[in-house]
Amino acid sequence: MIRLDNYLARGFDRGAPRWKEVLWWIARSLFFSSWFPIPSPLKVTVLRIFGARIGRGVVIRSRVNITFPWRFACGDHIWIGDETFILSLAPVTLGSHICISQRTFLCTGSHDFRKESFDLITAPIEIADGCWIGAQAFVGPGVIFGAGSRCLAGSVVVRDVASGTTVAGVPAKPKNPESRH
C-alpha cells in the first residue's frame, strides 16, 4: 500500500531556479494556455528564452503545455498539435520532420508503486526523425522511437519502437501499417 505522507521526490532536480520556473509559469499562461492563436514564431522565441533548443520551421498549436522548456529540444520542421502535454521532468528530444498530433501526452515521469513511499521515477523520451505520433497517444518514460516509426491514435506506448515500425493499441504493439484496423 502506498503512503503519500512518506512521499519524497528524492534527488529530483527541477533543472532551474524557482524564479525561472515562476517566470515560465507566467509566460506559459500568456503565450501557451490561450485558445487565441498566438503565432508559432512567437511561441518558439519564448521557449528559446527559457532554454529550449528548437530548430527551424516549428509549428506549435494552441494550448501546448511544456512543463520545463529547459529540458526540451527539437530539430527542424516539427508540428506539435493542439493541447499536447509534454511533461519534461527528464529531457524530451525530438529529431526533425516529426508530427506530434493533438492531445498527445509525452510523460517522462511516474512513480514506483511497489514502494510505500511512492518514489518519483523519471526517464527521458527520444523521438527520432520522420516519426508521427497519433492523436491522444500516451508515450511513457524512457521510450525511444526509431526513425520513421509511427504510433496510431489513442495508443499507450511504454516500450521502445523500432525504426520504421507502426504501433497501436493499449499497450501499443507492432502492427501491419497497411491494415486499417
CSV table of C-alpha atoms in Angstrom, one decimal:
chain,number,residue,atom,x,y,z
A,1,MET,CA,0.0,0.0,0.0
A,2,ILE,CA,1.3,3.5,-0.8
A,3,ARG,CA,1.7,6.1,1.9
A,4,LEU,CA,1.7,9.6,0.4
A,5,ASP,CA,2.7,11.1,3.7
A,6,ASN,CA,6.0,9.3,3.2
A,7,TYR,CA,6.5,10.6,-0.4
A,8,LEU,CA,9.7,12.4,-1.2
A,9,ALA,CA,10.9,13.4,-4.6
A,10,ARG,CA,14.4,12.3,-3.6
A,11,GLY,CA,17.1,13.7,-5.8
A,12,PHE,CA,14.7,15.3,-8.3
A,13,ASP,CA,16.3,18.4,-9.7
A,14,ARG,CA,13.8,20.8,-11.4
A,15,GLY,CA,16.7,22.0,-13.6
A,16,ALA,CA,16.3,25.7,-13.0
A,17,PRO,CA,15.9,28.1,-10.1
A,18,ARG,CA,12.5,28.7,-8.7
A,19,TRP,CA,12.4,32.3,-10.0
A,20,LYS,CA,12.9,31.0,-13.6
A,21,GLU,CA,10.1,28.4,-13.1
A,22,VAL,CA,7.8,31.1,-11.8
A,23,LEU,CA,8.6,33.3,-14.9
A,24,TRP,CA,7.9,30.3,-17.1
A,25,TRP,CA,4.5,29.8,-15.5
A,26,ILE,CA,3.6,33.4,-16.3
A,27,ALA,CA,4.9,33.1,-19.9
A,28,ARG,CA,3.1,29.8,-20.4
A,29,SER,CA,-0.1,31.3,-19.2
A,30,LEU,CA,0.2,34.3,-21.6
A,31,PHE,CA,1.5,32.6,-24.7
A,32,PHE,CA,0.5,28.9,-24.5
A,33,SER,CA,-2.7,28.5,-22.4
A,34,SER,CA,-4.9,30.7,-24.5
A,35,TRP,CA,-7.3,29.5,-27.2
A,36,PHE,CA,-6.3,32.6,-29.1
A,37,PRO,CA,-4.0,31.6,-31.9
A,38,ILE,CA,-0.6,33.0,-30.8
A,39,PRO,CA,1.8,32.8,-33.8
A,40,SER,CA,4.2,29.8,-33.6
A,41,PRO,CA,7.3,32.0,-34.2
A,42,LEU,CA,6.5,34.0,-31.0
A,43,LYS,CA,6.0,30.7,-29.0
A,44,VAL,CA,9.3,29.4,-30.3
A,45,THR,CA,11.0,32.6,-29.3
A,46,VAL,CA,9.6,32.4,-25.8
A,47,LEU,CA,10.6,28.7,-25.4
A,48,ARG,CA,14.1,29.6,-26.5
A,49,ILE,CA,14.3,32.4,-23.9
A,50,PHE,CA,13.6,29.7,-21.3
A,51,GLY,CA,16.3,27.4,-22.6
A,52,ALA,CA,14.6,25.1,-25.1
A,53,ARG,CA,16.7,24.2,-28.2
A,54,ILE,CA,14.4,24.5,-31.2
A,55,GLY,CA,15.2,24.2,-34.9
A,56,ARG,CA,13.6,25.9,-37.9
A,57,GLY,CA,10.0,25.5,-39.2
A,58,VAL,CA,8.5,24.5,-35.9
A,59,VAL,CA,4.7,24.8,-35.6
A,60,ILE,CA,3.2,24.9,-32.1
A,61,ARG,CA,-0.6,24.9,-31.9
A,62,SER,CA,-2.9,26.2,-29.2
A,63,ARG,CA,-2.7,25.1,-25.6
A,64,VAL,CA,0.5,23.2,-25.8
A,65,ASN,CA,1.9,22.6,-22.3
A,66,ILE,CA,5.6,22.1,-21.8
A,67,THR,CA,6.4,21.9,-18.1
A,68,PHE,CA,10.2,22.6,-18.2
A,69,PRO,CA,11.3,24.1,-21.5
A,70,TRP,CA,14.9,23.9,-20.5
A,71,ARG,CA,14.6,20.1,-20.9
A,72,PHE,CA,13.0,20.3,-24.3
A,73,ALA,CA,14.9,20.0,-27.7
A,74,CYS,CA,13.6,19.6,-31.2
A,75,GLY,CA,15.0,19.7,-34.7
A,76,ASP,CA,13.6,21.2,-37.8
A,77,HIS,CA,10.1,21.1,-39.2
A,78,ILE,CA,8.2,19.8,-36.2
A,79,TRP,CA,4.4,20.1,-35.8
A,80,ILE,CA,3.0,20.0,-32.2
A,81,GLY,CA,-0.7,19.7,-32.2
A,82,ASP,CA,-3.3,21.4,-30.0
A,83,GLU,CA,-3.4,20.5,-26.3
A,84,THR,CA,-0.3,18.4,-26.4
A,85,PHE,CA,1.2,17.9,-22.9
A,86,ILE,CA,4.9,17.4,-22.6
A,87,LEU,CA,5.8,16.6,-19.0
A,88,SER,CA,9.5,17.2,-19.2
A,89,LEU,CA,10.7,16.1,-15.7
A,90,ALA,CA,13.5,14.5,-17.8
A,91,PRO,CA,14.7,15.6,-21.2
A,92,VAL,CA,12.4,15.3,-24.2
A,93,THR,CA,14.3,15.2,-27.5
A,94,LEU,CA,12.6,15.3,-30.9
A,95,GLY,CA,14.5,14.9,-34.2
A,96,SER,CA,13.3,16.6,-37.4
A,97,HIS,CA,10.2,16.2,-39.6
A,98,ILE,CA,8.0,14.9,-36.7
A,99,CYS,CA,4.3,15.3,-36.2
A,100,ILE,CA,3.0,15.2,-32.6
A,101,SER,CA,-0.8,15.1,-33.0
A,102,GLN,CA,-3.4,16.7,-30.9
A,103,ARG,CA,-3.7,15.9,-27.2
A,104,THR,CA,-0.7,13.6,-27.2
A,105,PHE,CA,0.9,13.2,-23.7
A,106,LEU,CA,4.7,12.8,-23.6
A,107,CYS,CA,5.3,11.7,-20.0
A,108,THR,CA,8.8,11.5,-18.6
A,109,GLY,CA,7.7,10.7,-15.0
A,110,SER,CA,6.0,8.1,-13.0
A,111,HIS,CA,6.1,6.5,-9.5
A,112,ASP,CA,7.4,3.3,-8.0
A,113,PHE,CA,4.1,1.9,-6.8
A,114,ARG,CA,6.0,-1.1,-5.2
A,115,LYS,CA,7.4,1.2,-2.6
A,116,GLU,CA,5.3,2.6,0.2
A,117,SER,CA,7.0,6.0,-0.3
A,118,PHE,CA,5.8,6.1,-4.0
A,119,ASP,CA,9.1,7.4,-5.2
A,120,LEU,CA,9.3,9.5,-8.3
A,121,ILE,CA,10.9,7.9,-11.3
A,122,THR,CA,11.9,9.9,-14.4
A,123,ALA,CA,13.4,8.9,-17.7
A,124,PRO,CA,13.9,10.8,-21.0
A,125,ILE,CA,11.9,10.4,-24.2
A,126,GLU,CA,13.5,10.4,-27.6
A,127,ILE,CA,11.7,10.6,-30.9
A,128,ALA,CA,13.9,10.2,-34.0
A,129,ASP,CA,13.5,11.8,-37.4
A,130,GLY,CA,10.4,11.3,-39.5
A,131,CYS,CA,8.1,10.0,-36.8
A,132,TRP,CA,4.3,10.5,-36.4
A,133,ILE,CA,2.6,10.2,-33.0
A,134,GLY,CA,-1.2,10.0,-33.5
A,135,ALA,CA,-3.8,12.0,-31.6
A,136,GLN,CA,-4.3,11.3,-27.9
A,137,ALA,CA,-1.4,8.9,-27.7
A,138,PHE,CA,0.4,8.4,-24.4
A,139,VAL,CA,4.2,8.0,-24.5
A,140,GLY,CA,5.7,6.8,-21.2
A,141,PRO,CA,9.1,7.5,-19.5
A,142,GLY,CA,12.2,6.2,-21.2
A,143,VAL,CA,10.5,5.4,-24.6
A,144,ILE,CA,12.7,5.8,-27.7
A,145,PHE,CA,11.0,5.9,-31.2
A,146,GLY,CA,13.3,4.9,-34.0
A,147,ALA,CA,13.4,6.9,-37.3
A,148,GLY,CA,10.3,6.7,-39.4
A,149,SER,CA,8.2,5.0,-36.8
A,150,ARG,CA,4.5,5.7,-36.2
A,151,CYS,CA,2.1,5.5,-33.3
A,152,LEU,CA,-1.5,5.3,-34.1
A,153,ALA,CA,-4.1,7.4,-32.3
A,154,GLY,CA,-5.1,6.5,-28.8
A,155,SER,CA,-2.1,4.2,-28.3
A,156,VAL,CA,-0.3,3.7,-25.0
A,157,VAL,CA,3.5,3.3,-25.7
A,158,VAL,CA,5.6,2.1,-22.8
A,159,ARG,CA,8.3,0.3,-24.7
A,160,ASP,CA,10.8,1.4,-27.4
A,161,VAL,CA,9.5,1.4,-31.0
A,162,ALA,CA,11.9,0.2,-33.7
A,163,SER,CA,12.7,2.3,-36.8
A,164,GLY,CA,10.1,2.0,-39.5
A,165,THR,CA,7.6,0.3,-37.2
A,166,THR,CA,3.9,1.2,-36.7
A,167,VAL,CA,2.5,0.6,-33.2
A,168,ALA,CA,-1.1,0.6,-32.0
A,169,GLY,CA,-3.2,-0.3,-29.0
A,170,VAL,CA,-3.1,-0.5,-25.2
A,171,PRO,CA,-0.4,-1.4,-24.6
A,172,ALA,CA,1.0,-0.5,-28.1
A,173,LYS,CA,2.2,-3.4,-30.2
A,174,PRO,CA,3.7,-3.6,-33.7
A,175,LYS,CA,1.0,-3.7,-36.4
A,176,ASN,CA,0.9,-4.0,-40.2
A,177,PRO,CA,0.9,-0.4,-41.5
A,178,GLU,CA,-1.3,-1.5,-44.4
A,179,SER,CA,-4.1,-2.7,-42.1
A,180,ARG,CA,-6.9,-0.3,-41.4
A,181,HIS,CA,-7.8,-1.9,-38.0
